[in-house]
Coordinates of C-alpha atoms in Angstrom, one line a residue:
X1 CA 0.0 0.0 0.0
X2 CA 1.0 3.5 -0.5
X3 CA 3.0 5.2 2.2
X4 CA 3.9 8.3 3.1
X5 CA 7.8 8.1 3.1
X6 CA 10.7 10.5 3.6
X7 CA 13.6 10.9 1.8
X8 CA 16.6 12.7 2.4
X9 CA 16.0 16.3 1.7
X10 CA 19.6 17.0 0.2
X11 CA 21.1 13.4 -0.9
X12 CA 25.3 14.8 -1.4
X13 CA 27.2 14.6 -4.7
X14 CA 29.5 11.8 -4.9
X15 CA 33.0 12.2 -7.1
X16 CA 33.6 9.8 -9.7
X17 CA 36.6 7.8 -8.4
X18 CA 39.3 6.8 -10.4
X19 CA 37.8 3.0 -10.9
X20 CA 35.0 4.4 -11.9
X21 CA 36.5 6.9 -14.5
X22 CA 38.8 3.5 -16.0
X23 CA 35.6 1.7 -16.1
X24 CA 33.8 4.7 -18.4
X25 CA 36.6 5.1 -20.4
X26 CA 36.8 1.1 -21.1
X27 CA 33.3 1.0 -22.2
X28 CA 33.5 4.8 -24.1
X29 CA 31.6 6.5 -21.5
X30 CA 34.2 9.2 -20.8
X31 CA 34.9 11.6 -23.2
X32 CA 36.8 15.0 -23.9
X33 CA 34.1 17.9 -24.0
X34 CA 34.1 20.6 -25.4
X35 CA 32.1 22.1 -22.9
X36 CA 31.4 21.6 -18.9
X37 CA 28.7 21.9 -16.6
X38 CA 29.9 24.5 -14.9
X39 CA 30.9 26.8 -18.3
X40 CA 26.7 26.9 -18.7
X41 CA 26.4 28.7 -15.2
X42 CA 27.7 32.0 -16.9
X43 CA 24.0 32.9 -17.6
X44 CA 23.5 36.5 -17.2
X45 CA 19.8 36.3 -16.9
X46 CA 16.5 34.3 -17.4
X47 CA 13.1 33.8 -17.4
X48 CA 10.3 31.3 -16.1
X49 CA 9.2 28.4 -18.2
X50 CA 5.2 28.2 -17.8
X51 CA 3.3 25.1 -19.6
X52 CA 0.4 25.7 -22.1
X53 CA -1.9 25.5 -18.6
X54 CA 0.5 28.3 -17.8
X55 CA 1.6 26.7 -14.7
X56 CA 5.2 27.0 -13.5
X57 CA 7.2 24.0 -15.0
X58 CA 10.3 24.7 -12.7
X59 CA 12.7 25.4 -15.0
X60 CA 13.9 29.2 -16.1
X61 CA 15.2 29.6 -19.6
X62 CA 18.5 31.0 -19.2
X63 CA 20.8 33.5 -21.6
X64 CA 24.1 34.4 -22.5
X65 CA 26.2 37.4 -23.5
X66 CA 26.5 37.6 -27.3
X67 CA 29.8 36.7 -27.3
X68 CA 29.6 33.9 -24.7
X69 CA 26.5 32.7 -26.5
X70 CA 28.2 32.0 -29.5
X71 CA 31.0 30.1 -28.0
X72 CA 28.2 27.8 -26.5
X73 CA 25.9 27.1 -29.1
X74 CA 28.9 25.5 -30.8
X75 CA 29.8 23.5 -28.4
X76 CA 26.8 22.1 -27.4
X77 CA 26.5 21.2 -30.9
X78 CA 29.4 19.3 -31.2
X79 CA 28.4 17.8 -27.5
X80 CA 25.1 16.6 -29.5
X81 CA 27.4 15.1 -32.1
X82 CA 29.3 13.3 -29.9
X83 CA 26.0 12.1 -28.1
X84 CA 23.9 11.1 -30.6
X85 CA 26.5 10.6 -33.7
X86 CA 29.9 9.6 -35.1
X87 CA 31.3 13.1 -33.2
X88 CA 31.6 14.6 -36.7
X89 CA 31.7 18.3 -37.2
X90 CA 29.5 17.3 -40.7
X91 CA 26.4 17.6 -38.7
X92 CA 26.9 21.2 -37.0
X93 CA 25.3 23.1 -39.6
X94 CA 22.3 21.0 -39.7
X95 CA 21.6 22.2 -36.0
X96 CA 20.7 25.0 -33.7
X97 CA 20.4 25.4 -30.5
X98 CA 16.6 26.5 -29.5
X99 CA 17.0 27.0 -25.8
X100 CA 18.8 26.1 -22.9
X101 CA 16.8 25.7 -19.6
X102 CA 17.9 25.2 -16.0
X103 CA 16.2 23.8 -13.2
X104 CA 16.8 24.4 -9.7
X105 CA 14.5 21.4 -8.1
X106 CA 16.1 18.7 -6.9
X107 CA 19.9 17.1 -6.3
X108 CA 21.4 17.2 -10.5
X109 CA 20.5 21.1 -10.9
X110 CA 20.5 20.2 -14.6
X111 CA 20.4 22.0 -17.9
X112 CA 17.8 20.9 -20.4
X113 CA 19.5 21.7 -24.3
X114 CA 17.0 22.2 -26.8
X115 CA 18.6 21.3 -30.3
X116 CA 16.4 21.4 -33.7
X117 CA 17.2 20.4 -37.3
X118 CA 17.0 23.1 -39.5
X119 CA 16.1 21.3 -42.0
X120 CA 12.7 19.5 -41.0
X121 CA 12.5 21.4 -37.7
X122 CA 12.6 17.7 -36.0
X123 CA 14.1 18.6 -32.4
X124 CA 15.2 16.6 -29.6
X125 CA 16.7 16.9 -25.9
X126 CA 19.9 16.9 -23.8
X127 CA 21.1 17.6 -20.5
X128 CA 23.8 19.2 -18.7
X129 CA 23.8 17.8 -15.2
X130 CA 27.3 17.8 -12.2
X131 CA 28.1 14.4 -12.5
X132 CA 27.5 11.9 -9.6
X133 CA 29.0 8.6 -9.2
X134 CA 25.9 7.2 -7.6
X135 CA 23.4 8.7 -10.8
X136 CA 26.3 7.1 -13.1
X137 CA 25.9 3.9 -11.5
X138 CA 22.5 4.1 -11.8
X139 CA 22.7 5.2 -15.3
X140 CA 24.9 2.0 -16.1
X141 CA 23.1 -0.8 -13.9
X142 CA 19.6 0.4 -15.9
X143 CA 21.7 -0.2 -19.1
X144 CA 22.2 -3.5 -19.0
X145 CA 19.3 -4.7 -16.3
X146 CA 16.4 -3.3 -18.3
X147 CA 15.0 -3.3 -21.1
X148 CA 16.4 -0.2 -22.6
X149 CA 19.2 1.0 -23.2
X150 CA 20.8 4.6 -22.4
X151 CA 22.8 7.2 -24.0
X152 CA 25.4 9.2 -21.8
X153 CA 28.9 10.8 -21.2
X154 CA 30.9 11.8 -19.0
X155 CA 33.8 14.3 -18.8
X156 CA 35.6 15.6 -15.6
X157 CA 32.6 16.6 -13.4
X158 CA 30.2 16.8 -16.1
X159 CA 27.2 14.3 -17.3
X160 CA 25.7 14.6 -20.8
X161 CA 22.1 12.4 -20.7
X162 CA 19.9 11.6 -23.6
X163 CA 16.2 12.7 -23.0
X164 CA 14.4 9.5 -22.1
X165 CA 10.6 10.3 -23.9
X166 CA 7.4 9.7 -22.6
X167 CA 4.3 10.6 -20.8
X168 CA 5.4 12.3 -16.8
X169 CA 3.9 9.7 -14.9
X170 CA 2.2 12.1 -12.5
X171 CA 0.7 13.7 -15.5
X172 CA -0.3 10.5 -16.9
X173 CA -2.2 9.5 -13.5
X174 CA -3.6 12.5 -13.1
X175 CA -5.3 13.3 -17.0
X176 CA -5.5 10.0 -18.6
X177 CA -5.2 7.0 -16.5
X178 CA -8.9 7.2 -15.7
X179 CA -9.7 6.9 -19.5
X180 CA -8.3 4.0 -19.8
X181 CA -10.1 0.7 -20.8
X182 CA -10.3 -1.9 -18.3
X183 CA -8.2 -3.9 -20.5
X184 CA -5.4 -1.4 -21.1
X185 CA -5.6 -0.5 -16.8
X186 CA -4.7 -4.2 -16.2
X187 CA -1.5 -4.1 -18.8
X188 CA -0.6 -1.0 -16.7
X189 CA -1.3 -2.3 -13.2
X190 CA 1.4 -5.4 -14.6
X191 CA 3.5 -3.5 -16.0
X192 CA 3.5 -1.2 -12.4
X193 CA 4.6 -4.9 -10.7
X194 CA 7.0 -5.6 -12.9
X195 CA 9.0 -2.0 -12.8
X196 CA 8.4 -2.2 -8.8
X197 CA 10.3 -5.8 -8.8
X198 CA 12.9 -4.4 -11.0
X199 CA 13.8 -1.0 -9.1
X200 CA 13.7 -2.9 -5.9
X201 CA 15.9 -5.7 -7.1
X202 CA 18.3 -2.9 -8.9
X203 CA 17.6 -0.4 -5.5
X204 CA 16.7 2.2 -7.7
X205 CA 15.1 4.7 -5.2
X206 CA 12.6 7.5 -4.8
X207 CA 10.4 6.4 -8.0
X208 CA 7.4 8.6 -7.5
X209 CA 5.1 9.4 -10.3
X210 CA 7.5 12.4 -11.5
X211 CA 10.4 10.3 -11.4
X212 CA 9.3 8.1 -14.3
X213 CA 7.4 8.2 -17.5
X214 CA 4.5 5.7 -19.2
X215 CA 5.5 5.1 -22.7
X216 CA 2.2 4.0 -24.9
X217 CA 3.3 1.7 -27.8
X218 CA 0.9 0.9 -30.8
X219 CA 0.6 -3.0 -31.2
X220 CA -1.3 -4.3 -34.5
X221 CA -4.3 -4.6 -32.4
X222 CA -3.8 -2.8 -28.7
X223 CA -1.7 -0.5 -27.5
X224 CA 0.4 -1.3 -24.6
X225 CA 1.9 0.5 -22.0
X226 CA 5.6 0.5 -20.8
X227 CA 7.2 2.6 -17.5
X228 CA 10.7 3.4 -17.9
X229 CA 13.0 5.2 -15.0
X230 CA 14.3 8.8 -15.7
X231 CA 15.9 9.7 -12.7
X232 CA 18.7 8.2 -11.4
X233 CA 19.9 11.0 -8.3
X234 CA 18.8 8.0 -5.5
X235 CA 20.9 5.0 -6.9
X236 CA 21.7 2.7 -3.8
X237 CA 21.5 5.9 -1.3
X238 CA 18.9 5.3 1.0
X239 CA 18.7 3.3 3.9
X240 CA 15.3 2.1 4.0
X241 CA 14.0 -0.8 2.0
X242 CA 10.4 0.6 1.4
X243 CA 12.6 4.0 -0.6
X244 CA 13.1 1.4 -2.9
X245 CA 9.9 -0.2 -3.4
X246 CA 7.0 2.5 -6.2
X247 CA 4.6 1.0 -4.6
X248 CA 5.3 2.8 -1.3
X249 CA 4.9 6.1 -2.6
X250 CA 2.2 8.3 -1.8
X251 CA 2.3 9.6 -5.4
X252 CA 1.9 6.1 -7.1
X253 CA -1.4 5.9 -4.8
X254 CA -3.6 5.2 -7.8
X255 CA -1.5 2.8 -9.5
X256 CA -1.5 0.8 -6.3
X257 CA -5.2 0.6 -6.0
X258 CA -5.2 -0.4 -10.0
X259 CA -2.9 -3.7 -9.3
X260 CA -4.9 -4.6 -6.0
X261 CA -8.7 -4.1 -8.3
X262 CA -7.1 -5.6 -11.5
X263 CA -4.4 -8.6 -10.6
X264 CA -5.1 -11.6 -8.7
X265 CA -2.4 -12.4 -5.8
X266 CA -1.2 -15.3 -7.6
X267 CA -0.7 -12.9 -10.7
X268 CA 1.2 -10.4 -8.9
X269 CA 3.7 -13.3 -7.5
X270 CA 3.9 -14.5 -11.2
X271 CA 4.8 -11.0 -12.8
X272 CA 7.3 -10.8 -10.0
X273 CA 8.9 -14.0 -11.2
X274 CA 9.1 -13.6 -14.4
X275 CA 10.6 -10.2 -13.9
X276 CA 13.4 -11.9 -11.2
X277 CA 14.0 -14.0 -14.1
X278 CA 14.3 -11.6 -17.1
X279 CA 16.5 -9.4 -14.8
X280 CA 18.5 -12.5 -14.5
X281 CA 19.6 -13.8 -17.5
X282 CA 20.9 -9.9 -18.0
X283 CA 23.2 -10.3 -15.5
X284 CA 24.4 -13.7 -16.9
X285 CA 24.3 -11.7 -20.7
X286 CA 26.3 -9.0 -19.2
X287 CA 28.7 -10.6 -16.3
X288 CA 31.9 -9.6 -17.7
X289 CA 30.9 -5.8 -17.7
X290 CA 28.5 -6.0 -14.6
X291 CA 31.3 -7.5 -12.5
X292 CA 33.8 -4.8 -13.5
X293 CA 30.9 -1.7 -12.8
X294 CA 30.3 -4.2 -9.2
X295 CA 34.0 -4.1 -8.6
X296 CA 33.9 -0.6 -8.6
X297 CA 31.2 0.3 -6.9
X298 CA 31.8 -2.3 -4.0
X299 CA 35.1 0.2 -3.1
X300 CA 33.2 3.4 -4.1
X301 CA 31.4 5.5 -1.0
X302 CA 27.9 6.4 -2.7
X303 CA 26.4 6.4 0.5
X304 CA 26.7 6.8 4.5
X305 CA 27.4 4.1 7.5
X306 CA 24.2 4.5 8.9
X307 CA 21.8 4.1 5.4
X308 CA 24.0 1.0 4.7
X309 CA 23.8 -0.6 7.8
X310 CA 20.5 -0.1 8.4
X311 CA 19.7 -1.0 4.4
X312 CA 21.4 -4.5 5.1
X313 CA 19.8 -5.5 7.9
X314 CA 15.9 -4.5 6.3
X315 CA 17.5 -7.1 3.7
X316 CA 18.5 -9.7 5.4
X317 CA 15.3 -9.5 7.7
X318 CA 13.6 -9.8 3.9
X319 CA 15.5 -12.5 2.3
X320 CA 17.2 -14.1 5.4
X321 CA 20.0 -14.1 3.3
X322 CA 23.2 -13.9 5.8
X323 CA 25.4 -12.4 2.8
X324 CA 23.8 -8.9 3.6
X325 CA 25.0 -9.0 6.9
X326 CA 28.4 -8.9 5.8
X327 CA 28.2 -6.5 3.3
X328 CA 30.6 -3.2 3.9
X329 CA 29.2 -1.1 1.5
X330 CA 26.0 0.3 -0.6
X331 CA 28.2 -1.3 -4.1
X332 CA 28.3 -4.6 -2.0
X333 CA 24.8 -5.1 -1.5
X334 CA 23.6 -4.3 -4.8
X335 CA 26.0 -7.2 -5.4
X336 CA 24.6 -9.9 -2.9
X337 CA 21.2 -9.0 -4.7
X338 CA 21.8 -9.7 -7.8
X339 CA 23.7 -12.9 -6.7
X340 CA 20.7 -13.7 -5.1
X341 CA 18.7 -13.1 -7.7
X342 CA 21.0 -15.0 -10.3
X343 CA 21.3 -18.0 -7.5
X344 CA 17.8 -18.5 -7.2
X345 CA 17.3 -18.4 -11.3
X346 CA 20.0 -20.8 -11.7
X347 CA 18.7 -23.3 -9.1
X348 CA 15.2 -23.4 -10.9
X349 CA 16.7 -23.7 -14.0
X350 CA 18.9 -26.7 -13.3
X351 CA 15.9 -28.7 -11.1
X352 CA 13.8 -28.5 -14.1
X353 CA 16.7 -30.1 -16.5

């Protein structure tokens, strides 16, 4: 059931070690920029962002001296290059830079790069954030865990993300979740089970409605529904199990209800399987890179004594799993997890040989 939980109000920036950095440049996540996060903070003004109900969105549209603005339209250009494409300088004057937004809500503080094709107007997001090892982690373990894939760089104390489309969850909830055919609510209300399973299993925290988006896909006859993560700032932070856990959240009220009026309790322990296992068989496909991202994240401090000792032992008192108890940091129980998970896969696997 939907809780009422509390998060902490101001989770700190963690620096990207120098494991991690060897990691991201093995696997050509680290590149030279032409441009840093904290270059964009030279705004000498801006103005509120209102939506079409003309409501604040929480980001300000920021600008630039003429010279400086220059200078920085380039280079976020070539940024997009690099991001999207071979890192050509072909592809500049095919773009332009429509606006640059900054939002002061939340941990990442990040920029949001508008960039259009001038030829077909087609345009497309980026954004600027302070890097964080625990958001990169994040960033990496949803890469090869889930089912999509994601798009980022990193350089120096600076993350570039690709724009992850879809509908705001809370916005979905709240205007068109209702309008929904009974049908089309219960492929929502499993889909809602299966993402739950997976963030917990990945402890992908503080996934309220605003956190994530709904992403309708048109079948040949139906059109189905898929909830994909796009916010990454409470990666193995937390201390409490529940942080990790959607269902929890008082914002993901209504989706809660929908699973408890639309899936049967056998169901719901089904979906969960099946997830467990799908979330498995990445980790097998993956082991070579997911044991070198594990290796450094078991040394890396992404978190305090107190969440992780107090995390481990919500664990253990959940899995009975005396692993967790030994577990020295937030890297290492991510780890036991997904041994767990893997362990438990494999055993049902072999018994049905």
């Amino acid at each position: 059931m939907a809780d009422d939980i509390k998060i902490s109000k101001k989770k700190p920036s963690f620096p990207v070690s120098e494991n991690l950095n060897a990691y991201l440049s093995e696997y050509r996540r680290n590149i030279e920029l032409p441009i840093l996060y904290s270059d964009l903070l030279r705004f000498q003004g801006s103005v509120i962002v209102y939506d079409d109900n003309d409501e604040d969105t929480l980001w300000i549209r920021v600008y630039y001296s003429d010279s400086d603005r220059k200078e920085i339209d380039l280079s976020l250009k070539k940024v997009y290059s690099y991001l999207v494409s071979d890192g050509g300088d072909w592809i500049l004057k095919y773009l332009n830079v429509d606006a640059i937004d900054y939002c002061t809500f939340g941990n990442s503080k990040p920029f949001r790069i508008k960039v259009r094709n001038i030829l077909n107007d087609n345009y497309t997001y980026f954004y600027v954030k302070k890097a964080d090892a625990s958001r990169i982690y994040g960033l990496e373990i949803e890469h090869m865990l889930s089912p999509y894939s994601l798009n980022f760089l990193v350089c120096e104390d600076t993350l570039i993300e690709e724009h992850i489309a879809g509908i705001p969850g809370d916005e979905f909830i709240k205007n068109s979740l209702d309008d929904r055919t009974e049908m089309e609510k219960a492929q929502i209300a499993k889909e809602f089970i299966k993402f739950n399973e997976r963030c917990t299993i990945t402890l992908l925290g503080d996934m309220r409605s605003y956190n994530y988006v709904i992403i309708p896909i048109h079948d040949f006859d139906q059109v189905i529904f898929k909830i994909r993560a796009i916010d990454f700032d409470q990666q193995s932070y937390e201390g409490k199990l529940k942080i990790y856990m959607p269902q929890f959240f008082k914002e993901n009220f209504k989706m809660v209800k929908m699973v408890q009026s639309k899936i049967q309790e056998e169901s719901i322990e089904q979906y969960k399987i099946e997830e467990r296992s799908i979330v498995a068989k990445r980790i097998i496909s993956y082991r070579n890179r997911l044991n070198a991202l594990l290796n450094c994240m078991q040394s890396d401090k992404i978190s305090n004594k107190k969440n992780v000792n107090n995390l481990k032992e919500e664990i253990y008192n959940y899995s009975h799993d005396k692993n967790f108890r030994k577990c020295e940091s937030m890297g290492e129980i991510v780890k036991f997890i997904l041994d767990f998970v893997k362990r438990n896969y494999e055993n049902v696997s072999t018994s049905r040989l």
